[in-house]
Amino acid sequence: MRARFPLGAQIVINMACHYLNLKNADEFYKKLKSREPDLVLKMAKCVLSAFKRGKASIDIFDITFKNLDQLTFTIDKSQYKELLSNCMDDLIKMEEYEMCAEVKKILEGKKRGRKLKEVL
């Protein structure tokens, strides 16, 4: 069976980059506070992707707890640079140098493309 939508209908599907099944919210915040490398790497990748695509926000984690409560960890565009800056030391420790270079370009506000020649 095929779903039919009215002409001009807009369908928005938000998907988190990563899904986690945890005991409770404390477990998530402990992982975050301990700067678990896998968590840091996932966050940085998601935010880099969202930044490059110009997204207004990104759902990084969709978390389901044993008691079936859910939590979505969302980052807004205004927080992208701060999150990436906070991840930089961890990315260096993980030897993720290519990602560090991408983050550095964003933090310094460098744009891709050729430089314009000065007009004398």
PDB file of C-alpha atoms in Angstrom:
ATOM      1  CA  MET A   1       0.000   0.000   0.000  1.00  0.00           C
ATOM      2  CA  ARG A   2       1.289   3.425  -0.903  1.00  0.00           C
ATOM      3  CA  ALA A   3       0.828   6.457   1.315  1.00  0.00           C
ATOM      4  CA  ARG A   4      -0.806   9.416  -0.368  1.00  0.00           C
ATOM      5  CA  PHE A   5      -0.328  12.962   0.783  1.00  0.00           C
ATOM      6  CA  PRO A   6      -2.130  16.128  -0.305  1.00  0.00           C
ATOM      7  CA  LEU A   7      -0.424  18.023  -3.107  1.00  0.00           C
ATOM      8  CA  GLY A   8       2.084  20.459  -1.631  1.00  0.00           C
ATOM      9  CA  ALA A   9       2.235  18.645   1.722  1.00  0.00           C
ATOM     10  CA  GLN A  10       5.589  18.869   3.404  1.00  0.00           C
ATOM     11  CA  ILE A  11       6.898  15.818   5.181  1.00  0.00           C
ATOM     12  CA  VAL A  12       9.617  16.332   7.749  1.00  0.00           C
ATOM     13  CA  ILE A  13      11.417  13.351   9.191  1.00  0.00           C
ATOM     14  CA  ASN A  14      13.888  14.137  11.945  1.00  0.00           C
ATOM     15  CA  MET A  15      16.295  11.392  12.718  1.00  0.00           C
ATOM     16  CA  ALA A  16      18.967  11.376  15.349  1.00  0.00           C
ATOM     17  CA  CYS A  17      22.470  10.494  14.272  1.00  0.00           C
ATOM     18  CA  HIS A  18      22.836   7.856  16.949  1.00  0.00           C
ATOM     19  CA  TYR A  19      20.536   5.707  19.054  1.00  0.00           C
ATOM     20  CA  LEU A  20      21.406   4.678  22.601  1.00  0.00           C
ATOM     21  CA  ASN A  21      19.730   2.264  24.983  1.00  0.00           C
ATOM     22  CA  LEU A  22      20.669   3.092  28.569  1.00  0.00           C
ATOM     23  CA  LYS A  23      19.523   2.349  32.108  1.00  0.00           C
ATOM     24  CA  ASN A  24      18.642   5.946  32.962  1.00  0.00           C
ATOM     25  CA  ALA A  25      19.500   9.585  32.278  1.00  0.00           C
ATOM     26  CA  ASP A  26      22.289   9.489  34.863  1.00  0.00           C
ATOM     27  CA  GLU A  27      24.120   6.890  32.771  1.00  0.00           C
ATOM     28  CA  PHE A  28      24.019   9.206  29.744  1.00  0.00           C
ATOM     29  CA  TYR A  29      25.235  12.230  31.703  1.00  0.00           C
ATOM     30  CA  LYS A  30      28.051  10.158  33.285  1.00  0.00           C
ATOM     31  CA  LYS A  31      29.210   9.091  29.813  1.00  0.00           C
ATOM     32  CA  LEU A  32      29.043  12.682  28.651  1.00  0.00           C
ATOM     33  CA  LYS A  33      30.872  14.011  31.713  1.00  0.00           C
ATOM     34  CA  SER A  34      33.618  11.374  31.457  1.00  0.00           C
ATOM     35  CA  ARG A  35      34.131  12.461  27.837  1.00  0.00           C
ATOM     36  CA  GLU A  36      33.793   8.920  26.558  1.00  0.00           C
ATOM     37  CA  PRO A  37      35.718   8.906  23.242  1.00  0.00           C
ATOM     38  CA  ASP A  38      32.968   7.187  21.260  1.00  0.00           C
ATOM     39  CA  LEU A  39      30.397   9.752  22.431  1.00  0.00           C
ATOM     40  CA  VAL A  40      32.703  12.709  21.672  1.00  0.00           C
ATOM     41  CA  LEU A  41      33.480  11.367  18.206  1.00  0.00           C
ATOM     42  CA  LYS A  42      29.801  10.820  17.401  1.00  0.00           C
ATOM     43  CA  MET A  43      28.862  14.315  18.564  1.00  0.00           C
ATOM     44  CA  ALA A  44      31.656  15.975  16.593  1.00  0.00           C
ATOM     45  CA  LYS A  45      30.791  14.071  13.390  1.00  0.00           C
ATOM     46  CA  CYS A  46      27.105  14.971  13.647  1.00  0.00           C
ATOM     47  CA  VAL A  47      27.746  18.637  14.323  1.00  0.00           C
ATOM     48  CA  LEU A  48      30.323  18.882  11.506  1.00  0.00           C
ATOM     49  CA  SER A  49      27.799  17.364   9.134  1.00  0.00           C
ATOM     50  CA  ALA A  50      25.029  19.720  10.290  1.00  0.00           C
ATOM     51  CA  PHE A  51      27.339  22.737  10.015  1.00  0.00           C
ATOM     52  CA  LYS A  52      28.367  21.845   6.455  1.00  0.00           C
ATOM     53  CA  ARG A  53      24.734  21.354   5.422  1.00  0.00           C
ATOM     54  CA  GLY A  54      23.612  24.596   7.098  1.00  0.00           C
ATOM     55  CA  LYS A  55      21.079  22.838   9.331  1.00  0.00           C
ATOM     56  CA  ALA A  56      19.372  24.944  12.015  1.00  0.00           C
ATOM     57  CA  SER A  57      19.744  22.122  14.555  1.00  0.00           C
ATOM     58  CA  ILE A  58      20.623  18.449  14.755  1.00  0.00           C
ATOM     59  CA  ASP A  59      19.408  15.609  16.927  1.00  0.00           C
ATOM     60  CA  ILE A  60      22.632  13.881  17.928  1.00  0.00           C
ATOM     61  CA  PHE A  61      21.297  11.156  20.195  1.00  0.00           C
ATOM     62  CA  ASP A  62      17.899   9.524  20.498  1.00  0.00           C
ATOM     63  CA  ILE A  63      18.044   7.768  23.853  1.00  0.00           C
ATOM     64  CA  THR A  64      15.670   5.124  25.161  1.00  0.00           C
ATOM     65  CA  PHE A  65      15.859   4.120  28.800  1.00  0.00           C
ATOM     66  CA  LYS A  66      14.954   0.784  30.374  1.00  0.00           C
ATOM     67  CA  ASN A  67      11.767   2.283  31.806  1.00  0.00           C
ATOM     68  CA  LEU A  68      10.886   3.253  28.190  1.00  0.00           C
ATOM     69  CA  ASP A  69      11.316   6.994  28.754  1.00  0.00           C
ATOM     70  CA  GLN A  70      13.000   8.779  25.877  1.00  0.00           C
ATOM     71  CA  LEU A  71      15.373  11.698  25.554  1.00  0.00           C
ATOM     72  CA  THR A  72      16.519  13.429  22.399  1.00  0.00           C
ATOM     73  CA  PHE A  73      19.835  15.263  22.643  1.00  0.00           C
ATOM     74  CA  THR A  74      19.567  18.199  20.227  1.00  0.00           C
ATOM     75  CA  ILE A  75      22.132  20.871  19.396  1.00  0.00           C
ATOM     76  CA  ASP A  76      21.076  24.207  17.854  1.00  0.00           C
ATOM     77  CA  LYS A  77      23.155  26.018  15.230  1.00  0.00           C
ATOM     78  CA  SER A  78      24.133  28.685  17.776  1.00  0.00           C
ATOM     79  CA  GLN A  79      25.838  25.929  19.814  1.00  0.00           C
ATOM     80  CA  TYR A  80      27.780  24.222  16.992  1.00  0.00           C
ATOM     81  CA  LYS A  81      31.042  26.126  17.398  1.00  0.00           C
ATOM     82  CA  GLU A  82      31.008  25.840  21.189  1.00  0.00           C
ATOM     83  CA  LEU A  83      30.469  22.075  21.075  1.00  0.00           C
ATOM     84  CA  LEU A  84      33.190  21.617  18.453  1.00  0.00           C
ATOM     85  CA  SER A  85      35.579  23.769  20.481  1.00  0.00           C
ATOM     86  CA  ASN A  86      34.867  21.660  23.576  1.00  0.00           C
ATOM     87  CA  CYS A  87      35.582  18.461  21.601  1.00  0.00           C
ATOM     88  CA  MET A  88      38.904  19.639  20.132  1.00  0.00           C
ATOM     89  CA  ASP A  89      41.221  18.418  22.929  1.00  0.00           C
ATOM     90  CA  ASP A  90      39.489  15.044  22.957  1.00  0.00           C
ATOM     91  CA  LEU A  91      39.816  14.727  19.170  1.00  0.00           C
ATOM     92  CA  ILE A  92      43.538  15.477  19.448  1.00  0.00           C
ATOM     93  CA  LYS A  93      43.929  12.781  22.144  1.00  0.00           C
ATOM     94  CA  MET A  94      42.108  10.329  19.848  1.00  0.00           C
ATOM     95  CA  GLU A  95      44.469  11.347  17.016  1.00  0.00           C
ATOM     96  CA  GLU A  96      41.560  12.391  14.794  1.00  0.00           C
ATOM     97  CA  TYR A  97      43.716  14.967  13.037  1.00  0.00           C
ATOM     98  CA  GLU A  98      41.656  15.285   9.839  1.00  0.00           C
ATOM     99  CA  MET A  99      38.578  16.031  11.908  1.00  0.00           C
ATOM    100  CA  CYS A 100      40.608  18.490  14.007  1.00  0.00           C
ATOM    101  CA  ALA A 101      41.568  20.332  10.817  1.00  0.00           C
ATOM    102  CA  GLU A 102      37.905  20.581   9.789  1.00  0.00           C
ATOM    103  CA  VAL A 103      36.921  21.827  13.247  1.00  0.00           C
ATOM    104  CA  LYS A 104      39.739  24.373  13.246  1.00  0.00           C
ATOM    105  CA  LYS A 105      38.563  25.798   9.892  1.00  0.00           C
ATOM    106  CA  ILE A 106      35.069  26.227  11.289  1.00  0.00           C
ATOM    107  CA  LEU A 107      36.250  27.784  14.536  1.00  0.00           C
ATOM    108  CA  GLU A 108      38.503  30.221  12.682  1.00  0.00           C
ATOM    109  CA  GLY A 109      35.707  31.026  10.237  1.00  0.00           C
ATOM    110  CA  LYS A 110      37.742  30.088   7.169  1.00  0.00           C
ATOM    111  CA  LYS A 111      35.781  29.599   4.008  1.00  0.00           C
ATOM    112  CA  ARG A 112      36.642  27.304   1.152  1.00  0.00           C
ATOM    113  CA  GLY A 113      37.552  28.680  -2.217  1.00  0.00           C
ATOM    114  CA  ARG A 114      40.137  30.850  -3.850  1.00  0.00           C
ATOM    115  CA  LYS A 115      41.402  34.047  -2.321  1.00  0.00           C
ATOM    116  CA  LEU A 116      40.502  37.219  -4.147  1.00  0.00           C
ATOM    117  CA  LYS A 117      43.440  39.197  -5.518  1.00  0.00           C
ATOM    118  CA  GLU A 118      43.993  42.626  -4.099  1.00  0.00           C
ATOM    119  CA  VAL A 119      43.269  45.458  -6.468  1.00  0.00           C
ATOM    120  CA  LEU A 120      46.040  48.033  -6.558  1.00  0.00           C
TER     121      LEU A 120
END
